[in-house]
């Protein structure tokens, strides 16, 4: 068996890292969107909003465990972008990471749709809609609440993603109070949980461009149509742009207020624990 498996061994470190990112995001979205599907199609009889928070939090935890030893477990294009700005990740690898992160989210959405196909059809009466009382597109991607303005939504995503980035930088900062060895993924999942329970009602706390655009592309081709891009006053671009902006804001806040002031601190690009894992 070992000899057979060795024939599939990939020599390229970039390909191995991309596959790890893909699988890590797949696990995260499989559990996260799976929890939304269960709560939605059961009409809250098999779970509630907290179930969704726990699904995404634990999905993140296990996604990080799956991939962190190979790729560093970014699992989020906004995180990868921030690490590139810090000099802790090569710019040349950024587009490959992003592509495979989106691919992992796309495949996870397809898996959830297949697993819950009968439930979605029964719940929706066979009509795949983006809005309305029986809408099911929200199982896969985020959409704004009816009251939320465009600028309110942008601020929501910037603040949430900035908070995420501040926390994961702190957890990986060996000169601060780093998380105990082996517990980093659990605490990163806890960060996602607390953001969900405190910042989730406005637009579903995407925090992650891949988490949103991958499943949205799946719904576009799987029967929900172009309404997934027109709904919420063409909301689709906000989880892409605002989350990246928020991650950069959070990175800047942590660097300027905490990390740059550490004793004997060198350049801002000095490696820390986050070079080996993140989100």
PDB file of C-alpha atoms in Angstrom:
ATOM      1  CA  UNK A   1       0.000   0.000   0.000  1.00  0.00           C
ATOM      2  CA  UNK A   2       2.802   2.426   0.876  1.00  0.00           C
ATOM      3  CA  UNK A   3       4.426   1.808  -2.497  1.00  0.00           C
ATOM      4  CA  UNK A   4       1.125   2.487  -4.258  1.00  0.00           C
ATOM      5  CA  UNK A   5       0.520   5.685  -2.293  1.00  0.00           C
ATOM      6  CA  UNK A   6       4.049   6.884  -3.024  1.00  0.00           C
ATOM      7  CA  UNK A   7       3.234   6.899  -6.729  1.00  0.00           C
ATOM      8  CA  UNK A   8       0.810   9.753  -5.985  1.00  0.00           C
ATOM      9  CA  UNK A   9       3.324  11.731  -3.968  1.00  0.00           C
ATOM     10  CA  UNK A  10       3.603  15.336  -5.179  1.00  0.00           C
ATOM     11  CA  UNK A  11       7.096  16.808  -5.225  1.00  0.00           C
ATOM     12  CA  UNK A  12       6.155  20.441  -5.773  1.00  0.00           C
ATOM     13  CA  UNK A  13       5.802  22.285  -2.467  1.00  0.00           C
ATOM     14  CA  UNK A  14       3.488  24.847  -4.097  1.00  0.00           C
ATOM     15  CA  UNK A  15       1.086  22.183  -5.317  1.00  0.00           C
ATOM     16  CA  UNK A  16       1.089  20.497  -1.893  1.00  0.00           C
ATOM     17  CA  UNK A  17       0.336  23.807  -0.196  1.00  0.00           C
ATOM     18  CA  UNK A  18      -2.448  24.628  -2.641  1.00  0.00           C
ATOM     19  CA  UNK A  19      -4.068  21.227  -2.132  1.00  0.00           C
ATOM     20  CA  UNK A  20      -3.849  21.699   1.640  1.00  0.00           C
ATOM     21  CA  UNK A  21      -5.523  25.110   1.351  1.00  0.00           C
ATOM     22  CA  UNK A  22      -8.229  23.611  -0.843  1.00  0.00           C
ATOM     23  CA  UNK A  23      -8.976  20.783   1.581  1.00  0.00           C
ATOM     24  CA  UNK A  24      -8.819  23.043   4.633  1.00  0.00           C
ATOM     25  CA  UNK A  25     -11.358  25.462   3.149  1.00  0.00           C
ATOM     26  CA  UNK A  26     -13.469  22.516   2.008  1.00  0.00           C
ATOM     27  CA  UNK A  27     -13.714  21.224   5.581  1.00  0.00           C
ATOM     28  CA  UNK A  28     -14.488  24.701   6.930  1.00  0.00           C
ATOM     29  CA  UNK A  29     -17.316  25.339   4.455  1.00  0.00           C
ATOM     30  CA  UNK A  30     -18.639  21.776   4.557  1.00  0.00           C
ATOM     31  CA  UNK A  31     -19.363  22.076   8.278  1.00  0.00           C
ATOM     32  CA  UNK A  32     -20.295  25.760   8.131  1.00  0.00           C
ATOM     33  CA  UNK A  33     -22.720  25.731   5.217  1.00  0.00           C
ATOM     34  CA  UNK A  34     -23.892  22.272   6.258  1.00  0.00           C
ATOM     35  CA  UNK A  35     -25.049  23.722   9.568  1.00  0.00           C
ATOM     36  CA  UNK A  36     -26.895  26.516   7.725  1.00  0.00           C
ATOM     37  CA  UNK A  37     -28.577  23.944   5.494  1.00  0.00           C
ATOM     38  CA  UNK A  38     -29.733  21.897   8.468  1.00  0.00           C
ATOM     39  CA  UNK A  39     -31.121  24.897  10.342  1.00  0.00           C
ATOM     40  CA  UNK A  40     -32.799  26.368   7.252  1.00  0.00           C
ATOM     41  CA  UNK A  41     -34.412  23.269   5.797  1.00  0.00           C
ATOM     42  CA  UNK A  42     -35.623  22.054   9.203  1.00  0.00           C
ATOM     43  CA  UNK A  43     -37.085  25.515   9.905  1.00  0.00           C
ATOM     44  CA  UNK A  44     -35.108  25.737  13.153  1.00  0.00           C
ATOM     45  CA  UNK A  45     -36.348  22.404  14.467  1.00  0.00           C
ATOM     46  CA  UNK A  46     -32.878  20.840  14.125  1.00  0.00           C
ATOM     47  CA  UNK A  47     -30.782  23.755  15.262  1.00  0.00           C
ATOM     48  CA  UNK A  48     -30.770  27.516  15.659  1.00  0.00           C
ATOM     49  CA  UNK A  49     -28.495  30.472  14.910  1.00  0.00           C
ATOM     50  CA  UNK A  50     -25.995  29.301  17.514  1.00  0.00           C
ATOM     51  CA  UNK A  51     -25.754  25.992  15.644  1.00  0.00           C
ATOM     52  CA  UNK A  52     -24.534  27.919  12.609  1.00  0.00           C
ATOM     53  CA  UNK A  53     -21.995  29.808  14.729  1.00  0.00           C
ATOM     54  CA  UNK A  54     -20.681  26.531  16.100  1.00  0.00           C
ATOM     55  CA  UNK A  55     -20.632  24.920  12.652  1.00  0.00           C
ATOM     56  CA  UNK A  56     -18.421  27.629  11.197  1.00  0.00           C
ATOM     57  CA  UNK A  57     -16.257  27.854  14.327  1.00  0.00           C
ATOM     58  CA  UNK A  58     -15.570  24.129  14.530  1.00  0.00           C
ATOM     59  CA  UNK A  59     -15.280  23.894  10.760  1.00  0.00           C
ATOM     60  CA  UNK A  60     -12.562  26.533  10.939  1.00  0.00           C
ATOM     61  CA  UNK A  61     -10.826  24.689  13.770  1.00  0.00           C
ATOM     62  CA  UNK A  62     -10.664  21.409  11.890  1.00  0.00           C
ATOM     63  CA  UNK A  63      -9.840  23.115   8.597  1.00  0.00           C
ATOM     64  CA  UNK A  64      -6.799  24.641  10.292  1.00  0.00           C
ATOM     65  CA  UNK A  65      -5.794  21.287  11.807  1.00  0.00           C
ATOM     66  CA  UNK A  66      -6.052  19.637   8.384  1.00  0.00           C
ATOM     67  CA  UNK A  67      -3.840  22.108   6.535  1.00  0.00           C
ATOM     68  CA  UNK A  68      -1.629  24.113   8.887  1.00  0.00           C
ATOM     69  CA  UNK A  69       1.352  21.741   8.815  1.00  0.00           C
ATOM     70  CA  UNK A  70       1.531  21.962   5.022  1.00  0.00           C
ATOM     71  CA  UNK A  71       0.388  25.423   3.958  1.00  0.00           C
ATOM     72  CA  UNK A  72       0.109  27.413   7.180  1.00  0.00           C
ATOM     73  CA  UNK A  73      -3.706  27.193   7.008  1.00  0.00           C
ATOM     74  CA  UNK A  74      -4.517  30.642   5.676  1.00  0.00           C
ATOM     75  CA  UNK A  75      -7.927  29.389   4.423  1.00  0.00           C
ATOM     76  CA  UNK A  76      -8.799  32.982   3.568  1.00  0.00           C
ATOM     77  CA  UNK A  77      -7.576  35.212   0.701  1.00  0.00           C
ATOM     78  CA  UNK A  78      -7.757  38.263   2.989  1.00  0.00           C
ATOM     79  CA  UNK A  79      -5.366  36.585   5.426  1.00  0.00           C
ATOM     80  CA  UNK A  80      -3.018  35.537   2.620  1.00  0.00           C
ATOM     81  CA  UNK A  81      -3.039  39.105   1.308  1.00  0.00           C
ATOM     82  CA  UNK A  82      -2.225  40.522   4.745  1.00  0.00           C
ATOM     83  CA  UNK A  83       0.661  38.100   5.218  1.00  0.00           C
ATOM     84  CA  UNK A  84       2.044  39.144   1.844  1.00  0.00           C
ATOM     85  CA  UNK A  85       1.984  42.781   2.940  1.00  0.00           C
ATOM     86  CA  UNK A  86       3.811  41.777   6.122  1.00  0.00           C
ATOM     87  CA  UNK A  87       6.452  39.952   4.102  1.00  0.00           C
ATOM     88  CA  UNK A  88       5.531  36.612   5.667  1.00  0.00           C
ATOM     89  CA  UNK A  89       4.157  35.030   2.496  1.00  0.00           C
ATOM     90  CA  UNK A  90       5.511  35.256  -1.073  1.00  0.00           C
ATOM     91  CA  UNK A  91       3.484  37.444  -3.415  1.00  0.00           C
ATOM     92  CA  UNK A  92       4.124  34.970  -6.217  1.00  0.00           C
ATOM     93  CA  UNK A  93       2.126  32.315  -4.372  1.00  0.00           C
ATOM     94  CA  UNK A  94      -0.834  34.547  -3.543  1.00  0.00           C
ATOM     95  CA  UNK A  95      -2.884  33.940  -6.721  1.00  0.00           C
ATOM     96  CA  UNK A  96      -2.440  30.169  -6.417  1.00  0.00           C
ATOM     97  CA  UNK A  97      -3.529  30.165  -2.772  1.00  0.00           C
ATOM     98  CA  UNK A  98      -6.569  32.295  -3.590  1.00  0.00           C
ATOM     99  CA  UNK A  99      -7.585  30.106  -6.526  1.00  0.00           C
ATOM    100  CA  UNK A 100      -7.457  26.910  -4.485  1.00  0.00           C
ATOM    101  CA  UNK A 101      -9.202  28.507  -1.513  1.00  0.00           C
ATOM    102  CA  UNK A 102     -12.083  29.468  -3.799  1.00  0.00           C
ATOM    103  CA  UNK A 103     -12.068  26.000  -5.357  1.00  0.00           C
ATOM    104  CA  UNK A 104     -12.324  24.373  -1.923  1.00  0.00           C
ATOM    105  CA  UNK A 105     -15.299  26.562  -1.011  1.00  0.00           C
ATOM    106  CA  UNK A 106     -16.969  25.830  -4.352  1.00  0.00           C
ATOM    107  CA  UNK A 107     -16.614  22.070  -3.926  1.00  0.00           C
ATOM    108  CA  UNK A 108     -17.853  22.207  -0.334  1.00  0.00           C
ATOM    109  CA  UNK A 109     -20.961  24.112  -1.438  1.00  0.00           C
ATOM    110  CA  UNK A 110     -21.573  21.495  -4.119  1.00  0.00           C
ATOM    111  CA  UNK A 111     -21.235  18.744  -1.515  1.00  0.00           C
ATOM    112  CA  UNK A 112     -23.714  20.418   0.843  1.00  0.00           C
ATOM    113  CA  UNK A 113     -26.158  20.943  -2.026  1.00  0.00           C
ATOM    114  CA  UNK A 114     -25.900  17.274  -2.971  1.00  0.00           C
ATOM    115  CA  UNK A 115     -26.247  16.088   0.616  1.00  0.00           C
ATOM    116  CA  UNK A 116     -29.264  18.329   1.273  1.00  0.00           C
ATOM    117  CA  UNK A 117     -30.764  18.145  -2.220  1.00  0.00           C
ATOM    118  CA  UNK A 118     -33.998  16.474  -1.119  1.00  0.00           C
ATOM    119  CA  UNK A 119     -34.329  18.719   1.928  1.00  0.00           C
ATOM    120  CA  UNK A 120     -33.795  21.881  -0.138  1.00  0.00           C
ATOM    121  CA  UNK A 121     -36.303  20.762  -2.753  1.00  0.00           C
ATOM    122  CA  UNK A 122     -38.896  19.905  -0.111  1.00  0.00           C
ATOM    123  CA  UNK A 123     -38.371  23.104   1.861  1.00  0.00           C
ATOM    124  CA  UNK A 124     -38.440  25.371  -1.193  1.00  0.00           C
ATOM    125  CA  UNK A 125     -41.193  23.543  -3.062  1.00  0.00           C
ATOM    126  CA  UNK A 126     -38.771  22.981  -5.904  1.00  0.00           C
ATOM    127  CA  UNK A 127     -38.161  26.701  -6.468  1.00  0.00           C
ATOM    128  CA  UNK A 128     -34.583  27.825  -5.901  1.00  0.00           C
ATOM    129  CA  UNK A 129     -34.873  31.443  -4.799  1.00  0.00           C
ATOM    130  CA  UNK A 130     -32.509  34.057  -3.428  1.00  0.00           C
ATOM    131  CA  UNK A 131     -35.030  36.125  -1.474  1.00  0.00           C
ATOM    132  CA  UNK A 132     -38.404  35.570   0.101  1.00  0.00           C
ATOM    133  CA  UNK A 133     -39.721  33.346   2.891  1.00  0.00           C
ATOM    134  CA  UNK A 134     -38.430  30.122   1.306  1.00  0.00           C
ATOM    135  CA  UNK A 135     -35.110  31.449  -0.002  1.00  0.00           C
ATOM    136  CA  UNK A 136     -32.278  28.946   0.008  1.00  0.00           C
ATOM    137  CA  UNK A 137     -29.365  30.807  -1.601  1.00  0.00           C
ATOM    138  CA  UNK A 138     -28.441  32.079   1.868  1.00  0.00           C
ATOM    139  CA  UNK A 139     -27.485  28.535   2.809  1.00  0.00           C
ATOM    140  CA  UNK A 140     -24.360  28.993   0.732  1.00  0.00           C
ATOM    141  CA  UNK A 141     -23.411  32.689   0.593  1.00  0.00           C
ATOM    142  CA  UNK A 142     -24.048  35.828   2.606  1.00  0.00           C
ATOM    143  CA  UNK A 143     -26.694  38.462   1.884  1.00  0.00           C
ATOM    144  CA  UNK A 144     -27.414  41.718   3.722  1.00  0.00           C
ATOM    145  CA  UNK A 145     -30.371  42.254   6.020  1.00  0.00           C
ATOM    146  CA  UNK A 146     -33.153  44.348   4.491  1.00  0.00           C
ATOM    147  CA  UNK A 147     -32.329  47.303   6.725  1.00  0.00           C
ATOM    148  CA  UNK A 148     -28.613  47.347   5.943  1.00  0.00           C
ATOM    149  CA  UNK A 149     -27.265  50.150   3.752  1.00  0.00           C
ATOM    150  CA  UNK A 150     -24.344  49.605   1.398  1.00  0.00           C
ATOM    151  CA  UNK A 151     -21.971  51.657   3.553  1.00  0.00           C
ATOM    152  CA  UNK A 152     -23.273  49.950   6.657  1.00  0.00           C
ATOM    153  CA  UNK A 153     -22.483  46.602   5.067  1.00  0.00           C
ATOM    154  CA  UNK A 154     -18.998  47.684   4.075  1.00  0.00           C
ATOM    155  CA  UNK A 155     -18.322  48.895   7.613  1.00  0.00           C
ATOM    156  CA  UNK A 156     -19.728  45.642   9.003  1.00  0.00           C
ATOM    157  CA  UNK A 157     -17.304  43.555   6.968  1.00  0.00           C
ATOM    158  CA  UNK A 158     -14.312  45.813   7.573  1.00  0.00           C
ATOM    159  CA  UNK A 159     -14.821  45.787  11.351  1.00  0.00           C
ATOM    160  CA  UNK A 160     -15.458  42.034  11.536  1.00  0.00           C
ATOM    161  CA  UNK A 161     -12.473  41.050   9.401  1.00  0.00           C
ATOM    162  CA  UNK A 162     -10.201  43.543  11.151  1.00  0.00           C
ATOM    163  CA  UNK A 163     -11.166  42.001  14.491  1.00  0.00           C
ATOM    164  CA  UNK A 164     -10.439  38.546  13.095  1.00  0.00           C
ATOM    165  CA  UNK A 165      -7.003  39.597  11.872  1.00  0.00           C
ATOM    166  CA  UNK A 166      -6.045  41.330  15.132  1.00  0.00           C
ATOM    167  CA  UNK A 167      -6.917  38.199  17.084  1.00  0.00           C
ATOM    168  CA  UNK A 168      -5.091  35.700  14.881  1.00  0.00           C
ATOM    169  CA  UNK A 169      -2.007  37.919  14.773  1.00  0.00           C
ATOM    170  CA  UNK A 170      -2.066  38.029  18.555  1.00  0.00           C
ATOM    171  CA  UNK A 171      -2.466  34.258  18.809  1.00  0.00           C
ATOM    172  CA  UNK A 172       0.589  33.782  16.598  1.00  0.00           C
ATOM    173  CA  UNK A 173       2.780  36.467  18.164  1.00  0.00           C
ATOM    174  CA  UNK A 174       5.523  34.680  20.099  1.00  0.00           C
ATOM    175  CA  UNK A 175       6.569  37.970  21.720  1.00  0.00           C
ATOM    176  CA  UNK A 176       3.119  38.559  23.156  1.00  0.00           C
ATOM    177  CA  UNK A 177       1.003  35.790  24.726  1.00  0.00           C
ATOM    178  CA  UNK A 178       0.868  33.125  22.010  1.00  0.00           C
ATOM    179  CA  UNK A 179      -1.625  30.309  22.131  1.00  0.00           C
ATOM    180  CA  UNK A 180      -0.347  27.055  23.670  1.00  0.00           C
ATOM    181  CA  UNK A 181       1.163  24.673  21.158  1.00  0.00           C
ATOM    182  CA  UNK A 182      -1.518  22.637  19.421  1.00  0.00           C
ATOM    183  CA  UNK A 183      -4.383  24.805  20.655  1.00  0.00           C
ATOM    184  CA  UNK A 184      -4.083  27.580  18.083  1.00  0.00           C
ATOM    185  CA  UNK A 185      -6.756  26.108  15.776  1.00  0.00           C
ATOM    186  CA  UNK A 186      -9.201  25.803  18.675  1.00  0.00           C
ATOM    187  CA  UNK A 187      -8.699  29.428  19.629  1.00  0.00           C
ATOM    188  CA  UNK A 188      -8.966  30.610  16.025  1.00  0.00           C
ATOM    189  CA  UNK A 189     -12.278  28.767  15.894  1.00  0.00           C
ATOM    190  CA  UNK A 190     -13.271  30.550  19.103  1.00  0.00           C
ATOM    191  CA  UNK A 191     -12.515  33.890  17.425  1.00  0.00           C
ATOM    192  CA  UNK A 192     -14.850  32.961  14.553  1.00  0.00           C
ATOM    193  CA  UNK A 193     -17.470  31.926  17.100  1.00  0.00           C
ATOM    194  CA  UNK A 194     -17.383  35.192  19.045  1.00  0.00           C
ATOM    195  CA  UNK A 195     -17.505  37.238  15.833  1.00  0.00           C
ATOM    196  CA  UNK A 196     -20.523  35.228  14.738  1.00  0.00           C
ATOM    197  CA  UNK A 197     -22.458  35.719  17.962  1.00  0.00           C
ATOM    198  CA  UNK A 198     -21.623  39.428  18.139  1.00  0.00           C
ATOM    199  CA  UNK A 199     -21.456  40.598  14.506  1.00  0.00           C
ATOM    200  CA  UNK A 200     -23.466  38.134  12.465  1.00  0.00           C
ATOM    201  CA  UNK A 201     -26.948  39.610  12.123  1.00  0.00           C
ATOM    202  CA  UNK A 202     -26.196  42.384   9.626  1.00  0.00           C
ATOM    203  CA  UNK A 203     -24.912  40.269   6.753  1.00  0.00           C
ATOM    204  CA  UNK A 204     -23.796  36.867   7.958  1.00  0.00           C
ATOM    205  CA  UNK A 205     -20.152  37.639   8.851  1.00  0.00           C
ATOM    206  CA  UNK A 206     -18.448  36.430   5.666  1.00  0.00           C
ATOM    207  CA  UNK A 207     -14.959  37.533   6.847  1.00  0.00           C
ATOM    208  CA  UNK A 208     -13.510  35.604   3.941  1.00  0.00           C
ATOM    209  CA  UNK A 209     -13.744  36.288   0.186  1.00  0.00           C
ATOM    210  CA  UNK A 210     -13.373  32.609  -0.740  1.00  0.00           C
ATOM    211  CA  UNK A 211     -16.049  31.559   1.755  1.00  0.00           C
ATOM    212  CA  UNK A 212     -18.526  33.795  -0.094  1.00  0.00           C
ATOM    213  CA  UNK A 213     -17.592  33.850  -3.779  1.00  0.00           C
ATOM    214  CA  UNK A 214     -16.936  30.100  -4.105  1.00  0.00           C
ATOM    215  CA  UNK A 215     -20.423  29.050  -2.940  1.00  0.00           C
ATOM    216  CA  UNK A 216     -21.971  32.020  -4.778  1.00  0.00           C
ATOM    217  CA  UNK A 217     -20.480  30.817  -8.059  1.00  0.00           C
ATOM    218  CA  UNK A 218     -21.850  27.371  -7.316  1.00  0.00           C
ATOM    219  CA  UNK A 219     -25.380  28.686  -6.740  1.00  0.00           C
ATOM    220  CA  UNK A 220     -25.122  30.730  -9.937  1.00  0.00           C
ATOM    221  CA  UNK A 221     -24.570  27.627 -12.061  1.00  0.00           C
ATOM    222  CA  UNK A 222     -26.673  25.223  -9.968  1.00  0.00           C
ATOM    223  CA  UNK A 223     -30.068  26.799 -10.549  1.00  0.00           C
ATOM    224  CA  UNK A 224     -30.326  29.986  -8.510  1.00  0.00           C
ATOM    225  CA  UNK A 225     -29.223  32.078 -11.495  1.00  0.00           C
ATOM    226  CA  UNK A 226     -27.816  35.573 -11.752  1.00  0.00           C
ATOM    227  CA  UNK A 227     -30.039  36.818  -8.938  1.00  0.00           C
ATOM    228  CA  UNK A 228     -27.246  35.699  -6.586  1.00  0.00           C
ATOM    229  CA  UNK A 229     -25.203  38.608  -7.994  1.00  0.00           C
ATOM    230  CA  UNK A 230     -28.065  41.126  -8.193  1.00  0.00           C
ATOM    231  CA  UNK A 231     -29.614  40.544  -4.766  1.00  0.00           C
ATOM    232  CA  UNK A 232     -29.006  42.968  -1.931  1.00  0.00           C
ATOM    233  CA  UNK A 233     -28.274  45.833  -4.330  1.00  0.00           C
ATOM    234  CA  UNK A 234     -25.511  43.769  -5.997  1.00  0.00           C
ATOM    235  CA  UNK A 235     -24.061  42.823  -2.617  1.00  0.00           C
ATOM    236  CA  UNK A 236     -21.701  40.176  -3.999  1.00  0.00           C
ATOM    237  CA  UNK A 237     -18.637  42.440  -4.263  1.00  0.00           C
ATOM    238  CA  UNK A 238     -18.778  43.643  -0.651  1.00  0.00           C
ATOM    239  CA  UNK A 239     -17.580  40.352   0.915  1.00  0.00           C
ATOM    240  CA  UNK A 240     -14.727  40.364  -1.611  1.00  0.00           C
ATOM    241  CA  UNK A 241     -13.437  43.903  -1.236  1.00  0.00           C
ATOM    242  CA  UNK A 242     -14.426  44.923   2.297  1.00  0.00           C
ATOM    243  CA  UNK A 243     -13.016  41.776   3.888  1.00  0.00           C
ATOM    244  CA  UNK A 244      -9.621  42.339   2.252  1.00  0.00           C
ATOM    245  CA  UNK A 245      -9.680  45.967   3.355  1.00  0.00           C
ATOM    246  CA  UNK A 246     -10.658  44.909   6.866  1.00  0.00           C
ATOM    247  CA  UNK A 247      -7.846  42.366   7.083  1.00  0.00           C
ATOM    248  CA  UNK A 248      -5.315  45.024   6.087  1.00  0.00           C
ATOM    249  CA  UNK A 249      -6.776  47.457   8.627  1.00  0.00           C
ATOM    250  CA  UNK A 250      -6.582  44.821  11.369  1.00  0.00           C
ATOM    251  CA  UNK A 251      -3.012  43.994  10.414  1.00  0.00           C
ATOM    252  CA  UNK A 252      -2.021  47.654  10.538  1.00  0.00           C
ATOM    253  CA  UNK A 253      -3.714  48.139  13.914  1.00  0.00           C
ATOM    254  CA  UNK A 254      -1.933  45.173  15.478  1.00  0.00           C
ATOM    255  CA  UNK A 255       1.439  46.070  14.013  1.00  0.00           C
ATOM    256  CA  UNK A 256       1.272  49.739  15.040  1.00  0.00           C
ATOM    257  CA  UNK A 257      -0.236  49.278  18.487  1.00  0.00           C
ATOM    258  CA  UNK A 258       1.390  46.012  19.610  1.00  0.00           C
ATOM    259  CA  UNK A 259       3.989  44.216  17.551  1.00  0.00           C
ATOM    260  CA  UNK A 260       6.233  47.069  16.501  1.00  0.00           C
ATOM    261  CA  UNK A 261       6.710  48.006  20.164  1.00  0.00           C
ATOM    262  CA  UNK A 262       8.066  44.657  21.333  1.00  0.00           C
ATOM    263  CA  UNK A 263      11.553  44.913  22.892  1.00  0.00           C
ATOM    264  CA  UNK A 264      14.331  44.466  20.334  1.00  0.00           C
ATOM    265  CA  UNK A 265      11.760  44.250  17.588  1.00  0.00           C
ATOM    266  CA  UNK A 266      13.296  44.150  14.152  1.00  0.00           C
ATOM    267  CA  UNK A 267      11.655  44.767  10.833  1.00  0.00           C
ATOM    268  CA  UNK A 268       7.904  44.485  10.534  1.00  0.00           C
ATOM    269  CA  UNK A 269       8.388  41.396   8.377  1.00  0.00           C
ATOM    270  CA  UNK A 270      10.142  39.436  11.106  1.00  0.00           C
ATOM    271  CA  UNK A 271       8.592  35.942  11.184  1.00  0.00           C
ATOM    272  CA  UNK A 272       6.446  34.805  14.035  1.00  0.00           C
ATOM    273  CA  UNK A 273       4.234  31.824  14.683  1.00  0.00           C
ATOM    274  CA  UNK A 274       1.759  33.047  12.112  1.00  0.00           C
ATOM    275  CA  UNK A 275       4.130  32.022   9.326  1.00  0.00           C
ATOM    276  CA  UNK A 276       3.211  28.423  10.161  1.00  0.00           C
ATOM    277  CA  UNK A 277      -0.524  28.783  10.684  1.00  0.00           C
ATOM    278  CA  UNK A 278      -3.229  31.347  10.441  1.00  0.00           C
ATOM    279  CA  UNK A 279      -6.814  31.099   9.193  1.00  0.00           C
TER     280      UNK A 279
END
